[in-house]
PDB file of C-alpha atoms in Angstrom:
ATOM      1  CA  UNK A 199    -113.614   6.941  19.744  1.00  0.00           C
ATOM      2  CA  UNK A 200    -110.881   3.750  18.445  1.00  0.00           C
ATOM      3  CA  UNK A 201    -107.535   3.599  20.382  1.00  0.00           C
ATOM      4  CA  UNK A 202    -105.754   2.691  16.480  1.00  0.00           C
ATOM      5  CA  UNK A 203    -106.433   6.900  15.496  1.00  0.00           C
ATOM      6  CA  UNK A 204    -103.620   8.619  14.519  1.00  0.00           C
ATOM      7  CA  UNK A 205    -102.747  12.101  15.882  1.00  0.00           C
ATOM      8  CA  UNK A 206    -104.412  13.569  12.199  1.00  0.00           C
ATOM      9  CA  UNK A 207    -106.540  11.569  13.006  1.00  0.00           C
ATOM     10  CA  UNK A 208    -107.678  12.696  16.016  1.00  0.00           C
ATOM     11  CA  UNK A 209    -107.401  16.079  14.526  1.00  0.00           C
ATOM     12  CA  UNK A 210    -109.726  16.113  12.671  1.00  0.00           C
ATOM     13  CA  UNK A 211    -112.403  14.620  15.007  1.00  0.00           C
ATOM     14  CA  UNK A 212    -110.696  17.573  17.619  1.00  0.00           C
ATOM     15  CA  UNK A 213    -112.391  20.315  14.897  1.00  0.00           C
ATOM     16  CA  UNK A 214    -115.382  18.767  14.396  1.00  0.00           C
ATOM     17  CA  UNK A 215    -115.956  19.104  17.936  1.00  0.00           C
ATOM     18  CA  UNK A 216    -115.526  22.168  18.291  1.00  0.00           C
ATOM     19  CA  UNK A 217    -117.799  22.608  15.858  1.00  0.00           C
ATOM     20  CA  UNK A 218    -120.392  21.348  16.643  1.00  0.00           C
ATOM     21  CA  UNK A 219    -119.970  22.768  21.005  1.00  0.00           C
ATOM     22  CA  UNK A 220    -118.449  25.656  20.807  1.00  0.00           C
ATOM     23  CA  UNK A 221    -116.667  26.170  24.272  1.00  0.00           C
ATOM     24  CA  UNK A 222    -115.827  22.965  24.702  1.00  0.00           C
ATOM     25  CA  UNK A 223    -113.405  22.299  27.271  1.00  0.00           C
ATOM     26  CA  UNK A 224    -109.702  20.680  27.504  1.00  0.00           C
ATOM     27  CA  UNK A 225    -112.499  17.839  29.769  1.00  0.00           C
ATOM     28  CA  UNK A 226    -114.935  17.828  27.430  1.00  0.00           C
ATOM     29  CA  UNK A 227    -112.729  17.170  24.315  1.00  0.00           C
ATOM     30  CA  UNK A 228    -110.223  14.488  26.647  1.00  0.00           C
ATOM     31  CA  UNK A 229    -113.294  12.165  26.984  1.00  0.00           C
ATOM     32  CA  UNK A 230    -114.916  13.044  23.137  1.00  0.00           C
ATOM     33  CA  UNK A 231    -111.616  11.729  22.063  1.00  0.00           C
ATOM     34  CA  UNK A 232    -110.828   8.985  24.985  1.00  0.00           C
ATOM     35  CA  UNK A 233    -107.653  10.525  25.861  1.00  0.00           C
ATOM     36  CA  UNK A 234    -105.677  12.556  28.976  1.00  0.00           C
ATOM     37  CA  UNK A 235    -106.488  16.374  28.827  1.00  0.00           C
ATOM     38  CA  UNK A 236    -102.865  16.517  28.126  1.00  0.00           C
ATOM     39  CA  UNK A 237    -102.948  15.348  24.281  1.00  0.00           C
ATOM     40  CA  UNK A 238    -105.798  16.840  24.158  1.00  0.00           C
ATOM     41  CA  UNK A 239    -104.206  20.496  24.275  1.00  0.00           C
ATOM     42  CA  UNK A 240    -102.054  18.770  22.340  1.00  0.00           C
ATOM     43  CA  UNK A 241    -104.720  17.501  19.455  1.00  0.00           C
ATOM     44  CA  UNK A 242    -105.824  21.650  20.087  1.00  0.00           C
ATOM     45  CA  UNK A 243    -102.497  22.592  18.993  1.00  0.00           C
ATOM     46  CA  UNK A 244    -102.476  20.293  15.889  1.00  0.00           C
ATOM     47  CA  UNK A 245    -104.859  22.665  14.388  1.00  0.00           C
ATOM     48  CA  UNK A 246    -103.417  25.814  15.252  1.00  0.00           C
ATOM     49  CA  UNK A 247    -100.433  24.762  13.714  1.00  0.00           C
ATOM     50  CA  UNK A 248    -102.219  24.066  10.382  1.00  0.00           C
ATOM     51  CA  UNK A 249    -103.478  27.009  10.737  1.00  0.00           C
ATOM     52  CA  UNK A 250    -107.707  27.070  11.914  1.00  0.00           C
ATOM     53  CA  UNK A 251    -107.653  29.663  15.305  1.00  0.00           C
ATOM     54  CA  UNK A 252    -109.094  27.544  18.059  1.00  0.00           C
ATOM     55  CA  UNK A 253    -109.476  30.455  20.227  1.00  0.00           C
ATOM     56  CA  UNK A 254    -109.615  29.750  24.242  1.00  0.00           C
ATOM     57  CA  UNK A 255    -111.283  31.232  27.822  1.00  0.00           C
ATOM     58  CA  UNK A 256    -111.682  30.384  30.913  1.00  0.00           C
ATOM     59  CA  UNK A 257    -113.802  30.530  33.632  1.00  0.00           C
ATOM     60  CA  UNK A 258    -117.151  28.969  34.096  1.00  0.00           C
ATOM     61  CA  UNK A 259    -117.888  29.975  30.492  1.00  0.00           C
ATOM     62  CA  UNK A 260    -115.107  29.510  28.120  1.00  0.00           C
ATOM     63  CA  UNK A 261    -113.483  26.635  26.911  1.00  0.00           C
ATOM     64  CA  UNK A 262    -112.506  25.808  22.480  1.00  0.00           C
ATOM     65  CA  UNK A 263    -114.336  27.725  20.310  1.00  0.00           C
ATOM     66  CA  UNK A 264    -112.323  28.156  16.458  1.00  0.00           C
ATOM     67  CA  UNK A 265    -112.128  31.344  14.922  1.00  0.00           C
ATOM     68  CA  UNK A 266    -114.687  33.044  13.116  1.00  0.00           C
ATOM     69  CA  UNK A 267    -114.335  32.828   9.655  1.00  0.00           C
ATOM     70  CA  UNK A 268    -112.563  29.998  10.102  1.00  0.00           C
ATOM     71  CA  UNK A 269    -112.695  27.062   6.126  1.00  0.00           C
ATOM     72  CA  UNK A 270    -113.471  24.470   7.391  1.00  0.00           C
ATOM     73  CA  UNK A 271    -112.110  21.195   5.499  1.00  0.00           C
ATOM     74  CA  UNK A 272    -114.480  18.705   3.486  1.00  0.00           C
ATOM     75  CA  UNK A 273    -116.649  16.179   6.191  1.00  0.00           C
ATOM     76  CA  UNK A 274    -114.349  13.588   7.270  1.00  0.00           C
ATOM     77  CA  UNK A 275    -115.523  10.544   7.686  1.00  0.00           C
ATOM     78  CA  UNK A 276    -115.114   6.965   9.350  1.00  0.00           C
ATOM     79  CA  UNK A 277    -115.497   3.900   7.764  1.00  0.00           C
ATOM     80  CA  UNK A 278    -118.153   3.203  10.859  1.00  0.00           C
ATOM     81  CA  UNK A 279    -119.654   6.851   9.915  1.00  0.00           C
ATOM     82  CA  UNK A 280    -119.705   5.560   6.477  1.00  0.00           C
ATOM     83  CA  UNK A 281    -121.444   2.045   6.571  1.00  0.00           C
ATOM     84  CA  UNK A 282    -123.873   3.374   9.168  1.00  0.00           C
ATOM     85  CA  UNK A 283    -125.564   5.575   7.161  1.00  0.00           C
ATOM     86  CA  UNK A 284    -125.358   3.690   3.908  1.00  0.00           C
ATOM     87  CA  UNK A 285    -127.446   1.253   6.657  1.00  0.00           C
ATOM     88  CA  UNK A 286    -130.103   4.356   7.572  1.00  0.00           C
ATOM     89  CA  UNK A 287    -130.849   5.629   4.694  1.00  0.00           C
ATOM     90  CA  UNK A 288    -131.660   2.064   2.961  1.00  0.00           C
ATOM     91  CA  UNK A 289    -133.620   1.048   6.624  1.00  0.00           C
ATOM     92  CA  UNK A 290    -136.116   4.645   5.688  1.00  0.00           C
ATOM     93  CA  UNK A 291    -136.075   4.151   2.405  1.00  0.00           C
ATOM     94  CA  UNK A 292    -135.519   0.643   0.469  1.00  0.00           C
ATOM     95  CA  UNK A 293    -135.844   2.636  -3.493  1.00  0.00           C
ATOM     96  CA  UNK A 294    -132.460   3.945  -2.262  1.00  0.00           C
ATOM     97  CA  UNK A 295    -130.110   0.994  -3.085  1.00  0.00           C
ATOM     98  CA  UNK A 296    -131.545   2.246  -6.675  1.00  0.00           C
ATOM     99  CA  UNK A 297    -129.291   4.795  -7.917  1.00  0.00           C
ATOM    100  CA  UNK A 298    -131.904   6.302 -10.228  1.00  0.00           C
ATOM    101  CA  UNK A 299    -134.123   7.446  -7.189  1.00  0.00           C
ATOM    102  CA  UNK A 300    -133.373  10.716  -5.462  1.00  0.00           C
ATOM    103  CA  UNK A 301    -132.340  10.071  -2.316  1.00  0.00           C
ATOM    104  CA  UNK A 302    -130.245   6.994  -4.281  1.00  0.00           C
ATOM    105  CA  UNK A 303    -128.126   9.596  -6.402  1.00  0.00           C
ATOM    106  CA  UNK A 304    -127.258  11.368  -3.335  1.00  0.00           C
ATOM    107  CA  UNK A 305    -125.847   7.923  -0.925  1.00  0.00           C
ATOM    108  CA  UNK A 306    -124.537   7.229  -4.208  1.00  0.00           C
ATOM    109  CA  UNK A 307    -122.215  10.933  -5.021  1.00  0.00           C
ATOM    110  CA  UNK A 308    -121.375  10.982  -0.935  1.00  0.00           C
ATOM    111  CA  UNK A 309    -120.208   7.600  -1.532  1.00  0.00           C
ATOM    112  CA  UNK A 310    -117.971   8.454  -4.356  1.00  0.00           C
ATOM    113  CA  UNK A 311    -116.717  11.147  -2.935  1.00  0.00           C
ATOM    114  CA  UNK A 312    -114.870   8.671   0.682  1.00  0.00           C
ATOM    115  CA  UNK A 313    -111.148   7.981  -0.055  1.00  0.00           C
ATOM    116  CA  UNK A 314    -111.021   4.345  -1.004  1.00  0.00           C
ATOM    117  CA  UNK A 315    -109.626   3.035   2.430  1.00  0.00           C
ATOM    118  CA  UNK A 316    -113.040   4.439   4.543  1.00  0.00           C
ATOM    119  CA  UNK A 317    -115.912   4.057   0.883  1.00  0.00           C
ATOM    120  CA  UNK A 318    -115.262   0.758  -0.114  1.00  0.00           C
ATOM    121  CA  UNK A 319    -116.952  -1.437   2.580  1.00  0.00           C
ATOM    122  CA  UNK A 320    -119.891   1.709   2.389  1.00  0.00           C
ATOM    123  CA  UNK A 321    -120.422   1.269  -2.116  1.00  0.00           C
ATOM    124  CA  UNK A 322    -120.223  -3.005  -0.829  1.00  0.00           C
ATOM    125  CA  UNK A 323    -122.742  -2.182   1.181  1.00  0.00           C
ATOM    126  CA  UNK A 324    -124.407  -0.429  -0.817  1.00  0.00           C
ATOM    127  CA  UNK A 325    -124.279  -2.641  -4.277  1.00  0.00           C
ATOM    128  CA  UNK A 326    -124.494  -5.491  -2.195  1.00  0.00           C
ATOM    129  CA  UNK A 327    -127.644  -5.198   0.916  1.00  0.00           C
ATOM    130  CA  UNK A 328    -131.384  -6.191  -0.990  1.00  0.00           C
ATOM    131  CA  UNK A 329    -133.786  -3.690   0.455  1.00  0.00           C
ATOM    132  CA  UNK A 330    -137.492  -4.809   0.848  1.00  0.00           C
ATOM    133  CA  UNK A 331    -140.404  -1.907  -0.488  1.00  0.00           C
ATOM    134  CA  UNK A 332    -142.412  -0.306   2.442  1.00  0.00           C
ATOM    135  CA  UNK A 333    -145.935  -0.487   0.388  1.00  0.00           C
ATOM    136  CA  UNK A 334    -147.508   1.337   3.965  1.00  0.00           C
ATOM    137  CA  UNK A 335    -144.246   4.634   2.905  1.00  0.00           C
ATOM    138  CA  UNK A 336    -145.723   7.537   2.020  1.00  0.00           C
ATOM    139  CA  UNK A 337    -142.430   9.557   0.592  1.00  0.00           C
ATOM    140  CA  UNK A 338    -143.468  14.248   0.986  1.00  0.00           C
ATOM    141  CA  UNK A 339    -141.876  15.996  -2.011  1.00  0.00           C
ATOM    142  CA  UNK A 340    -138.655  17.116  -0.660  1.00  0.00           C
ATOM    143  CA  UNK A 341    -139.370  20.985  -2.281  1.00  0.00           C
ATOM    144  CA  UNK A 342    -143.432  21.216  -0.374  1.00  0.00           C
ATOM    145  CA  UNK A 343    -141.355  19.372   3.015  1.00  0.00           C
ATOM    146  CA  UNK A 344    -137.961  22.439   3.068  1.00  0.00           C
ATOM    147  CA  UNK A 345    -141.010  25.080   2.622  1.00  0.00           C
ATOM    148  CA  UNK A 346    -142.130  23.294   5.615  1.00  0.00           C
ATOM    149  CA  UNK A 347    -139.292  22.968   7.214  1.00  0.00           C
ATOM    150  CA  UNK A 348    -137.820  26.928   7.035  1.00  0.00           C
ATOM    151  CA  UNK A 349    -142.044  28.072   8.174  1.00  0.00           C
ATOM    152  CA  UNK A 350    -141.831  25.747  11.560  1.00  0.00           C
ATOM    153  CA  UNK A 351    -137.433  27.623  11.762  1.00  0.00           C
ATOM    154  CA  UNK A 352    -139.088  30.934  10.936  1.00  0.00           C
ATOM    155  CA  UNK A 353    -142.661  30.535  12.784  1.00  0.00           C
ATOM    156  CA  UNK A 354    -144.078  31.878  10.580  1.00  0.00           C
ATOM    157  CA  UNK A 355    -147.614  31.172   9.297  1.00  0.00           C
ATOM    158  CA  UNK A 356    -148.639  29.351   5.709  1.00  0.00           C
ATOM    159  CA  UNK A 357    -151.849  28.714   3.932  1.00  0.00           C
ATOM    160  CA  UNK A 358    -151.208  25.149   3.132  1.00  0.00           C
ATOM    161  CA  UNK A 359    -153.457  22.382   0.180  1.00  0.00           C
ATOM    162  CA  UNK A 360    -153.817  19.093   1.407  1.00  0.00           C
ATOM    163  CA  UNK A 361    -155.674  16.112  -0.028  1.00  0.00           C
ATOM    164  CA  UNK A 362    -157.695  14.469   1.569  1.00  0.00           C
ATOM    165  CA  UNK A 363    -157.298  10.390   1.049  1.00  0.00           C
ATOM    166  CA  UNK A 364    -161.060  10.118  -0.068  1.00  0.00           C
ATOM    167  CA  UNK A 365    -159.052  12.993  -2.820  1.00  0.00           C
ATOM    168  CA  UNK A 366    -160.787  16.172  -2.239  1.00  0.00           C
ATOM    169  CA  UNK A 367    -158.478  18.604  -1.452  1.00  0.00           C
ATOM    170  CA  UNK A 368    -159.127  22.588   0.612  1.00  0.00           C
ATOM    171  CA  UNK A 369    -157.281  25.024   1.866  1.00  0.00           C
ATOM    172  CA  UNK A 370    -156.267  25.756   5.185  1.00  0.00           C
ATOM    173  CA  UNK A 371    -154.211  28.717   7.115  1.00  0.00           C
ATOM    174  CA  UNK A 372    -151.873  26.812   9.623  1.00  0.00           C
ATOM    175  CA  UNK A 373    -149.238  27.402  12.793  1.00  0.00           C
ATOM    176  CA  UNK A 374    -146.138  25.403  12.096  1.00  0.00           C
ATOM    177  CA  UNK A 375    -144.618  23.515  15.085  1.00  0.00           C
ATOM    178  CA  UNK A 376    -143.157  20.561  14.063  1.00  0.00           C
ATOM    179  CA  UNK A 377    -142.661  18.714  12.250  1.00  0.00           C
ATOM    180  CA  UNK A 378    -142.489  14.575  13.408  1.00  0.00           C
ATOM    181  CA  UNK A 379    -141.322  11.569  11.214  1.00  0.00           C
ATOM    182  CA  UNK A 380    -143.416   8.330  12.938  1.00  0.00           C
ATOM    183  CA  UNK A 381    -143.372   4.975  11.968  1.00  0.00           C
ATOM    184  CA  UNK A 382    -141.581   5.942   8.362  1.00  0.00           C
ATOM    185  CA  UNK A 383    -144.074   8.496   7.482  1.00  0.00           C
ATOM    186  CA  UNK A 384    -143.707  12.112   7.465  1.00  0.00           C
ATOM    187  CA  UNK A 385    -146.292  14.362   9.324  1.00  0.00           C
ATOM    188  CA  UNK A 386    -147.687  18.187   9.801  1.00  0.00           C
ATOM    189  CA  UNK A 387    -147.767  18.815  13.729  1.00  0.00           C
ATOM    190  CA  UNK A 388    -149.355  23.051  13.808  1.00  0.00           C
ATOM    191  CA  UNK A 389    -152.095  24.389  15.101  1.00  0.00           C
ATOM    192  CA  UNK A 390    -155.359  24.903  12.729  1.00  0.00           C
ATOM    193  CA  UNK A 391    -156.532  28.390  12.510  1.00  0.00           C
ATOM    194  CA  UNK A 392    -159.683  26.173  10.028  1.00  0.00           C
ATOM    195  CA  UNK A 393    -160.607  24.112  12.387  1.00  0.00           C
ATOM    196  CA  UNK A 394    -159.447  26.170  15.416  1.00  0.00           C
ATOM    197  CA  UNK A 395    -157.825  23.288  16.291  1.00  0.00           C
ATOM    198  CA  UNK A 396    -154.548  21.468  16.518  1.00  0.00           C
ATOM    199  CA  UNK A 397    -154.458  19.088  13.063  1.00  0.00           C
ATOM    200  CA  UNK A 398    -151.544  16.189  12.289  1.00  0.00           C
ATOM    201  CA  UNK A 399    -151.297  17.023   8.310  1.00  0.00           C
ATOM    202  CA  UNK A 400    -149.039  14.291   6.226  1.00  0.00           C
ATOM    203  CA  UNK A 401    -146.764  15.796   4.670  1.00  0.00           C
ATOM    204  CA  UNK A 402    -146.958  13.723   1.426  1.00  0.00           C
ATOM    205  CA  UNK A 403    -150.735  14.789   0.891  1.00  0.00           C
ATOM    206  CA  UNK A 404    -150.015  17.957   1.160  1.00  0.00           C
ATOM    207  CA  UNK A 405    -149.752  19.323  -2.101  1.00  0.00           C
ATOM    208  CA  UNK A 406    -148.817  23.304  -2.221  1.00  0.00           C
ATOM    209  CA  UNK A 407    -147.843  25.185   0.964  1.00  0.00           C
ATOM    210  CA  UNK A 408    -147.286  29.249   0.898  1.00  0.00           C
ATOM    211  CA  UNK A 409    -146.643  32.384   2.966  1.00  0.00           C
ATOM    212  CA  UNK A 410    -149.454  34.422   4.924  1.00  0.00           C
ATOM    213  CA  UNK A 411    -147.157  37.110   6.182  1.00  0.00           C
ATOM    214  CA  UNK A 412    -148.521  36.480   9.940  1.00  0.00           C
ATOM    215  CA  UNK A 413    -145.995  35.328  12.461  1.00  0.00           C
ATOM    216  CA  UNK A 414    -146.977  32.621  15.893  1.00  0.00           C
ATOM    217  CA  UNK A 415    -145.726  31.933  19.230  1.00  0.00           C
ATOM    218  CA  UNK A 416    -145.965  27.674  19.136  1.00  0.00           C
ATOM    219  CA  UNK A 417    -146.470  26.751  22.289  1.00  0.00           C
ATOM    220  CA  UNK A 418    -143.488  26.666  25.278  1.00  0.00           C
ATOM    221  CA  UNK A 419    -142.544  23.141  26.382  1.00  0.00           C
ATOM    222  CA  UNK A 420    -143.863  21.440  23.188  1.00  0.00           C
ATOM    223  CA  UNK A 421    -143.271  17.604  23.255  1.00  0.00           C
ATOM    224  CA  UNK A 422    -144.574  17.373  19.960  1.00  0.00           C
ATOM    225  CA  UNK A 423    -143.723  13.664  19.521  1.00  0.00           C
ATOM    226  CA  UNK A 424    -145.768  13.526  22.745  1.00  0.00           C
ATOM    227  CA  UNK A 425    -149.147  15.559  21.207  1.00  0.00           C
ATOM    228  CA  UNK A 426    -148.938  13.216  18.280  1.00  0.00           C
ATOM    229  CA  UNK A 427    -149.247  10.678  18.951  1.00  0.00           C
ATOM    230  CA  UNK A 428    -152.235  12.612  21.236  1.00  0.00           C
ATOM    231  CA  UNK A 429    -153.881  14.023  18.544  1.00  0.00           C
ATOM    232  CA  UNK A 430    -153.622  10.655  16.071  1.00  0.00           C
ATOM    233  CA  UNK A 431    -156.942   9.595  16.830  1.00  0.00           C
ATOM    234  CA  UNK A 432    -158.921  12.889  16.798  1.00  0.00           C
ATOM    235  CA  UNK A 433    -159.936  14.243  13.656  1.00  0.00           C
ATOM    236  CA  UNK A 434    -160.959  11.673  11.346  1.00  0.00           C
ATOM    237  CA  UNK A 435    -164.365  11.389   9.858  1.00  0.00           C
ATOM    238  CA  UNK A 436    -166.198   8.175  11.755  1.00  0.00           C
ATOM    239  CA  UNK A 437    -166.777   8.221  16.054  1.00  0.00           C
ATOM    240  CA  UNK A 438    -165.614   5.756  18.558  1.00  0.00           C
ATOM    241  CA  UNK A 439    -166.498   5.359  21.931  1.00  0.00           C
ATOM    242  CA  UNK A 440    -165.727   1.489  23.624  1.00  0.00           C
ATOM    243  CA  UNK A 441    -165.744   0.998  27.411  1.00  0.00           C
ATOM    244  CA  UNK A 442    -163.640  -1.722  28.557  1.00  0.00           C
ATOM    245  CA  UNK A 443    -165.169  -3.638  32.044  1.00  0.00           C
ATOM    246  CA  UNK A 444    -161.315  -3.587  32.852  1.00  0.00           C
ATOM    247  CA  UNK A 445    -159.581  -0.880  35.147  1.00  0.00           C
ATOM    248  CA  UNK A 446    -158.017   2.013  33.333  1.00  0.00           C
ATOM    249  CA  UNK A 447    -154.453   1.115  34.106  1.00  0.00           C
ATOM    250  CA  UNK A 448    -154.475  -2.882  33.011  1.00  0.00           C
ATOM    251  CA  UNK A 449    -155.698  -0.846  29.150  1.00  0.00           C
ATOM    252  CA  UNK A 450    -153.767   1.762  29.171  1.00  0.00           C
ATOM    253  CA  UNK A 451    -150.917  -0.920  28.067  1.00  0.00           C
ATOM    254  CA  UNK A 452    -153.263  -2.179  25.322  1.00  0.00           C
ATOM    255  CA  UNK A 453    -153.813   1.679  23.805  1.00  0.00           C
ATOM    256  CA  UNK A 454    -151.743   2.703  21.161  1.00  0.00           C
ATOM    257  CA  UNK A 455    -152.008   6.420  21.067  1.00  0.00           C
ATOM    258  CA  UNK A 456    -153.745   6.592  17.369  1.00  0.00           C
ATOM    259  CA  UNK A 457    -157.109   4.896  18.844  1.00  0.00           C
ATOM    260  CA  UNK A 458    -158.393   7.770  21.168  1.00  0.00           C
ATOM    261  CA  UNK A 459    -158.048   8.832  24.027  1.00  0.00           C
ATOM    262  CA  UNK A 460    -158.123   6.619  27.053  1.00  0.00           C
ATOM    263  CA  UNK A 461    -160.425   7.803  29.958  1.00  0.00           C
ATOM    264  CA  UNK A 462    -161.969   6.010  32.923  1.00  0.00           C
ATOM    265  CA  UNK A 463    -165.797   5.301  34.138  1.00  0.00           C
ATOM    266  CA  UNK A 464    -166.699   3.522  37.008  1.00  0.00           C
ATOM    267  CA  UNK A 465    -165.467   1.231  37.851  1.00  0.00           C
ATOM    268  CA  UNK A 466    -163.863   0.747  34.566  1.00  0.00           C
ATOM    269  CA  UNK A 467    -162.932   3.219  31.795  1.00  0.00           C
ATOM    270  CA  UNK A 468    -163.870   4.400  28.522  1.00  0.00           C
ATOM    271  CA  UNK A 469    -161.972   4.559  25.117  1.00  0.00           C
ATOM    272  CA  UNK A 470    -162.433   7.816  23.072  1.00  0.00           C
ATOM    273  CA  UNK A 471    -161.358   8.985  19.583  1.00  0.00           C
ATOM    274  CA  UNK A 472    -162.296   9.197  15.371  1.00  0.00           C
ATOM    275  CA  UNK A 473    -161.180   7.204  13.267  1.00  0.00           C
ATOM    276  CA  UNK A 474    -160.952   7.331   8.782  1.00  0.00           C
ATOM    277  CA  UNK A 475    -161.127   2.916   8.822  1.00  0.00           C
ATOM    278  CA  UNK A 476    -163.557   0.991  10.544  1.00  0.00           C
ATOM    279  CA  UNK A 477    -162.250  -2.228   9.420  1.00  0.00           C
ATOM    280  CA  UNK A 478    -158.568  -1.666   9.752  1.00  0.00           C
ATOM    281  CA  UNK A 479    -160.502   0.125  13.536  1.00  0.00           C
ATOM    282  CA  UNK A 480    -162.076  -3.163  14.467  1.00  0.00           C
ATOM    283  CA  UNK A 481    -159.672  -6.107  12.707  1.00  0.00           C
ATOM    284  CA  UNK A 482    -156.369  -4.388  14.078  1.00  0.00           C
ATOM    285  CA  UNK A 483    -156.510  -2.350  16.644  1.00  0.00           C
ATOM    286  CA  UNK A 484    -159.468  -3.702  19.189  1.00  0.00           C
ATOM    287  CA  UNK A 485    -159.501  -7.111  19.007  1.00  0.00           C
ATOM    288  CA  UNK A 486    -155.337  -7.065  20.157  1.00  0.00           C
ATOM    289  CA  UNK A 487    -157.173  -5.379  23.515  1.00  0.00           C
ATOM    290  CA  UNK A 488    -157.585  -8.781  26.190  1.00  0.00           C
ATOM    291  CA  UNK A 489    -160.426  -7.527  27.952  1.00  0.00           C
ATOM    292  CA  UNK A 490    -163.786  -7.830  27.194  1.00  0.00           C
ATOM    293  CA  UNK A 491    -165.159  -4.225  25.795  1.00  0.00           C
ATOM    294  CA  UNK A 492    -168.594  -2.869  23.890  1.00  0.00           C
ATOM    295  CA  UNK A 493    -168.903  -0.324  21.277  1.00  0.00           C
ATOM    296  CA  UNK A 494    -171.184   2.282  21.921  1.00  0.00           C
ATOM    297  CA  UNK A 495    -170.062   4.430  18.996  1.00  0.00           C
ATOM    298  CA  UNK A 496    -170.272   5.331  16.655  1.00  0.00           C
ATOM    299  CA  UNK A 497    -172.704   3.513  14.125  1.00  0.00           C
ATOM    300  CA  UNK A 498    -169.705   3.012  11.740  1.00  0.00           C
ATOM    301  CA  UNK A 499    -167.041   0.835  14.192  1.00  0.00           C
ATOM    302  CA  UNK A 500    -170.602  -0.695  15.310  1.00  0.00           C
ATOM    303  CA  UNK A 501    -171.192  -1.874  12.199  1.00  0.00           C
ATOM    304  CA  UNK A 502    -167.454  -3.206  11.703  1.00  0.00           C
ATOM    305  CA  UNK A 503    -167.178  -4.751  14.572  1.00  0.00           C
ATOM    306  CA  UNK A 504    -170.649  -6.592  13.976  1.00  0.00           C
ATOM    307  CA  UNK A 505    -169.096  -7.711  10.486  1.00  0.00           C
ATOM    308  CA  UNK A 506    -166.194  -9.204  11.665  1.00  0.00           C
ATOM    309  CA  UNK A 507    -167.807 -11.134  15.093  1.00  0.00           C
ATOM    310  CA  UNK A 508    -170.397 -12.472  12.269  1.00  0.00           C
ATOM    311  CA  UNK A 509    -167.474 -13.709   9.299  1.00  0.00           C
ATOM    312  CA  UNK A 510    -165.477 -14.873  12.939  1.00  0.00           C
ATOM    313  CA  UNK A 511    -168.393 -17.183  13.936  1.00  0.00           C
ATOM    314  CA  UNK A 512    -168.794 -18.645  10.995  1.00  0.00           C
ATOM    315  CA  UNK A 513    -165.487 -19.837  10.234  1.00  0.00           C
ATOM    316  CA  UNK A 514    -165.638 -22.546  13.334  1.00  0.00           C
ATOM    317  CA  UNK A 515    -169.397 -22.702  12.344  1.00  0.00           C
ATOM    318  CA  UNK A 516    -169.855 -26.946  11.678  1.00  0.00           C
ATOM    319  CA  UNK A 517    -170.426 -27.225   8.077  1.00  0.00           C
ATOM    320  CA  UNK A 518    -173.103 -29.689   6.465  1.00  0.00           C
TER     321      UNK A 518
END
């Protein structure tokens, strides 16, 4: 923490810490505040003098915690926290620079509610910072996202109505394991009973969510990001199979998870997966791998690579 904070500011920070981490010891509190243990206990005393019940217990499971029924004051921001919040929002959703945007409206309310001394820099940043729109962004419906969050938290199976990239809609019962944000896009990681397999659905393409009345248990020790990365390259319309002459250890750093699963094959390795866009797979992914390869499948990817090779060869052919 900054060393120039007043005792009142440190007492409020103490309150925030105890709210977030019940059972915090005096030593832990002192470390978080950047003060000695004696000073940390003094800030706890300030809270008690203000009528906020702070209970303490000794022993290995002891520490400070707020008493039941404690009514907390409004949220307090430091200037750095306020500026950091605006930066994070504009970085994740450039449209929030517009006051008419849903998130922009919410951000404006937060900034206006801050004391002038704290919120002045945040307001200036929002007014003068320009955020370029992301042409590839796709914002999910907040209401749909909220329903999915509730389903994940309560471990309840839901029926989702989903619209594929081609515009076709279909419904599936899914066990929603987690929501994962990857490169600005929201994904639902789930077990689809329709496919009887793990699936990753774009949340912005979920049109409706309906409860089914069934529960589920997610996999133990689920690493949602790792499972999502592993499955992004599977289950798409066009199969892919690419053989590399180089060892797996050399090729692996150049393979992005959505490209598929890389497996050893003799003295080389093979990349097996699927894609919804063979032309993109060939142009943007395969061309970045600096090793010789041959496309054994599928037919659509072979056609895309053939077309790309012809176009590149024509680019260096001497004219008449």
